[in-house]
CSV table of C-alpha atoms in Angstrom, one decimal:
chain,number,residue,atom,x,y,z
A,1,MET,CA,-246.9,71.2,86.4
A,2,CYS,CA,-244.6,73.4,84.3
A,3,PRO,CA,-245.9,76.2,82.1
A,4,SER,CA,-245.2,73.9,79.2
A,5,GLY,CA,-247.8,71.5,80.4
A,6,ARG,CA,-245.3,68.8,81.4
A,7,ASN,CA,-245.6,67.5,85.0
A,8,LEU,CA,-242.3,67.0,86.7
A,9,ARG,CA,-243.8,65.2,89.6
A,10,PRO,CA,-245.2,61.7,89.5
A,11,THR,CA,-248.9,61.6,89.5
A,12,ALA,CA,-251.0,59.1,91.4
A,13,SER,CA,-251.4,57.1,88.1
A,14,SER,CA,-247.7,57.1,87.3
A,15,SER,CA,-245.5,54.5,89.0
A,16,ALA,CA,-242.2,56.3,88.4
A,17,ILE,CA,-240.6,59.6,87.6
A,18,ALA,CA,-238.5,58.0,84.9
A,19,SER,CA,-239.4,60.1,82.0
A,20,ASP,CA,-239.5,63.4,83.9
A,21,PHE,CA,-235.7,64.1,84.0
A,22,ARG,CA,-235.0,62.4,80.6
A,23,PRO,CA,-234.5,65.8,78.8
A,24,ALA,CA,-231.9,66.9,81.3
A,25,PHE,CA,-230.2,63.5,81.0
A,26,GLU,CA,-230.2,63.8,77.2
A,27,ILE,CA,-228.6,67.2,77.3
A,28,LEU,CA,-225.6,65.7,79.2
A,29,ASP,CA,-225.6,62.6,77.0
A,30,THR,CA,-224.0,64.4,74.1
A,31,ASP,CA,-223.2,61.4,72.0
A,32,ARG,CA,-226.7,60.0,72.5
A,33,ASP,CA,-225.6,56.5,73.5
A,34,GLY,CA,-227.9,56.3,76.5
A,35,LYS,CA,-225.3,56.9,79.1
A,36,ILE,CA,-223.2,59.8,80.3
A,37,SER,CA,-219.5,59.5,80.1
A,38,ARG,CA,-216.6,61.7,81.1
A,39,ASP,CA,-216.4,62.7,77.4
A,40,ASP,CA,-220.1,63.7,77.4
A,41,LEU,CA,-219.5,65.9,80.4
A,42,ARG,CA,-216.4,67.5,78.8
A,43,ALA,CA,-218.5,68.2,75.6
A,44,PHE,CA,-221.3,69.7,77.7
A,45,TYR,CA,-218.9,72.0,79.5
A,46,THR,CA,-217.3,73.0,76.2
A,47,GLY,CA,-220.7,73.9,74.8
A,48,ILE,CA,-221.5,76.0,77.9
A,49,TYR,CA,-218.2,77.6,78.7
A,50,GLY,CA,-216.3,77.3,75.4
A,51,ARG,CA,-213.6,75.2,77.1
A,52,ASP,CA,-213.4,71.7,78.6
A,53,GLY,CA,-214.6,71.2,82.1
A,54,GLU,CA,-212.1,70.7,84.9
A,55,ASP,CA,-211.0,67.1,85.2
A,56,ASP,CA,-211.4,67.1,88.9
A,57,VAL,CA,-215.0,68.5,88.7
A,58,ILE,CA,-215.9,66.0,86.1
A,59,GLY,CA,-214.3,63.2,88.1
A,60,ALA,CA,-216.2,64.3,91.2
A,61,MET,CA,-219.5,64.2,89.3
A,62,MET,CA,-218.8,60.8,87.9
A,63,THR,CA,-217.8,59.5,91.4
A,64,VAL,CA,-221.0,60.6,92.9
A,65,ALA,CA,-223.3,59.5,90.1
A,66,ASP,CA,-221.6,56.3,88.8
A,67,THR,CA,-222.8,54.0,91.6
A,68,ASN,CA,-222.1,50.8,89.8
A,69,LYS,CA,-218.6,52.0,88.9
A,70,ASP,CA,-218.7,51.0,85.2
A,71,GLY,CA,-217.4,54.4,84.1
A,72,PHE,CA,-220.8,55.6,82.8
A,73,VAL,CA,-223.9,57.2,84.4
A,74,GLU,CA,-227.0,55.4,83.2
A,75,TYR,CA,-230.4,57.1,83.5
A,76,GLU,CA,-231.3,55.4,86.8
A,77,GLU,CA,-228.1,56.6,88.4
A,78,PHE,CA,-228.7,60.1,87.1
A,79,GLU,CA,-232.2,60.0,88.5
A,80,ARG,CA,-230.9,59.0,91.9
A,81,VAL,CA,-228.6,61.9,92.0
A,82,VAL,CA,-231.3,64.4,91.0
A,83,THR,CA,-234.1,63.0,93.1
A,84,GLY,CA,-232.9,60.4,95.6
A,85,GLU,CA,-230.7,59.8,98.6
A,86,GLU,CA,-227.5,61.1,96.8
A,87,ARG,CA,-229.2,64.5,96.3
A,88,ARG,CA,-230.2,64.7,99.9
A,89,ALA,CA,-226.7,63.6,101.1
A,90,LEU,CA,-225.0,66.2,98.9
A,91,GLY,CA,-227.4,69.0,99.8
A,92,CYS,CA,-228.7,69.3,96.2
A,93,GLY,CA,-225.1,69.6,95.0
A,94,ALA,CA,-225.9,68.4,91.5
A,95,MET,CA,-228.7,70.8,91.2
A,96,GLU,CA,-226.6,73.6,92.6
A,97,ASP,CA,-224.1,73.0,89.8
A,98,VAL,CA,-226.9,73.2,87.2
A,99,PHE,CA,-228.1,76.4,88.8
A,100,LYS,CA,-224.6,77.9,88.6
A,101,VAL,CA,-224.4,77.0,84.9
A,102,MET,CA,-227.8,78.7,84.3
A,103,ASP,CA,-226.9,81.8,86.3
A,104,LYS,CA,-224.8,83.4,83.6
A,105,ASP,CA,-224.0,86.6,85.6
A,106,GLY,CA,-223.4,84.8,88.9
A,107,ASP,CA,-225.8,87.0,90.9
A,108,GLY,CA,-227.5,84.1,92.6
A,109,MET,CA,-230.7,84.6,90.7
A,110,LEU,CA,-232.0,83.2,87.4
A,111,SER,CA,-233.2,86.2,85.4
A,112,HIS,CA,-235.6,86.0,82.5
A,113,HIS,CA,-232.6,86.0,80.2
A,114,ASP,CA,-230.8,83.2,82.1
A,115,LEU,CA,-233.9,80.9,81.9
A,116,LYS,CA,-234.6,81.7,78.3
A,117,SER,CA,-231.0,81.2,77.3
A,118,PHE,CA,-230.8,77.8,79.1
A,119,MET,CA,-234.1,76.6,77.7
A,120,SER,CA,-232.9,77.4,74.2
A,121,LEU,CA,-229.5,75.6,74.8
A,122,ALA,CA,-231.4,72.6,76.2
A,123,GLY,CA,-233.5,72.5,73.0
A,124,PHE,CA,-236.8,73.7,74.5
A,125,SER,CA,-238.7,76.5,73.0
A,126,ALA,CA,-240.2,78.7,75.6
A,127,SER,CA,-242.1,81.9,75.0
A,128,ASP,CA,-241.5,85.0,77.1
A,129,GLU,CA,-244.9,84.4,78.8
A,130,GLU,CA,-243.8,80.8,79.7
A,131,ILE,CA,-240.5,82.0,81.1
A,132,ASN,CA,-242.4,84.7,83.1
A,133,ALA,CA,-244.8,82.0,84.4
A,134,MET,CA,-241.8,79.8,85.4
A,135,ILE,CA,-240.3,82.7,87.4
A,136,LYS,CA,-243.7,83.4,89.1
A,137,PHE,CA,-244.2,79.7,89.9
A,138,GLY,CA,-240.7,79.7,91.4
A,139,GLY,CA,-241.7,82.5,93.7
A,140,GLY,CA,-239.5,85.1,91.9
A,141,ASP,CA,-240.4,88.4,90.3
A,142,GLN,CA,-239.7,89.7,86.8
A,143,ASN,CA,-237.0,92.1,87.9
A,144,GLY,CA,-235.0,89.9,90.2
A,145,GLY,CA,-235.6,86.5,88.8
A,146,VAL,CA,-235.8,83.3,90.7
A,147,SER,CA,-233.5,81.8,93.4
A,148,PHE,CA,-232.1,78.3,93.7
A,149,ASP,CA,-235.0,77.3,95.9
A,150,GLY,CA,-237.3,78.8,93.3
A,151,LEU,CA,-235.6,76.6,90.6
A,152,LEU,CA,-236.3,73.5,92.8
A,153,ARG,CA,-240.0,74.6,93.0
A,154,ILE,CA,-240.1,75.0,89.2
A,155,LEU,CA,-238.7,71.5,88.8
A,156,ALA,CA,-240.9,70.2,91.6
A,157,LEU,CA,-237.9,68.9,93.5
A,158,ASP,CA,-238.8,70.9,96.7
A,159,ASN,CA,-241.2,68.4,98.3
A,160,SER,CA,-242.5,71.1,100.7
A,161,VAL,CA,-244.3,72.8,97.8
A,162,ALA,CA,-247.7,71.5,96.9
A,163,ILE,CA,-248.5,71.5,93.2
């Protein structure tokens, strides 16, 4: 469970993880039409970097995620990339990209500032105490921050970590 009280891992009583990654999906679905398009990804990159994302990077993301080849990434396709076979085959590539976006200074660690900034950008309010709890939960420390593996723990994507 996250410090916010949200559980990112399915419980015994839940049959699917469907709502757990919905906020991340909605961040990328900039026009709020229920699917992620190339234009949505461009708008996301513009919001993060102040410029459009590279067409080849966006194209690669779409190729990996758009399994039904309709030109859009629906939630189920997104979920498969984040949690399913595609994620394992890519070595967590999609999550590594998210980590790189969050890691503003590129030092390979998510600092308190990195996490707080990204949570704010994603539309989640998080207190300093909640951010500190996330870092601790991810196995990091307040000075160094949390690694990529720690981020996976926070998101409960690292199945070797018992919650």
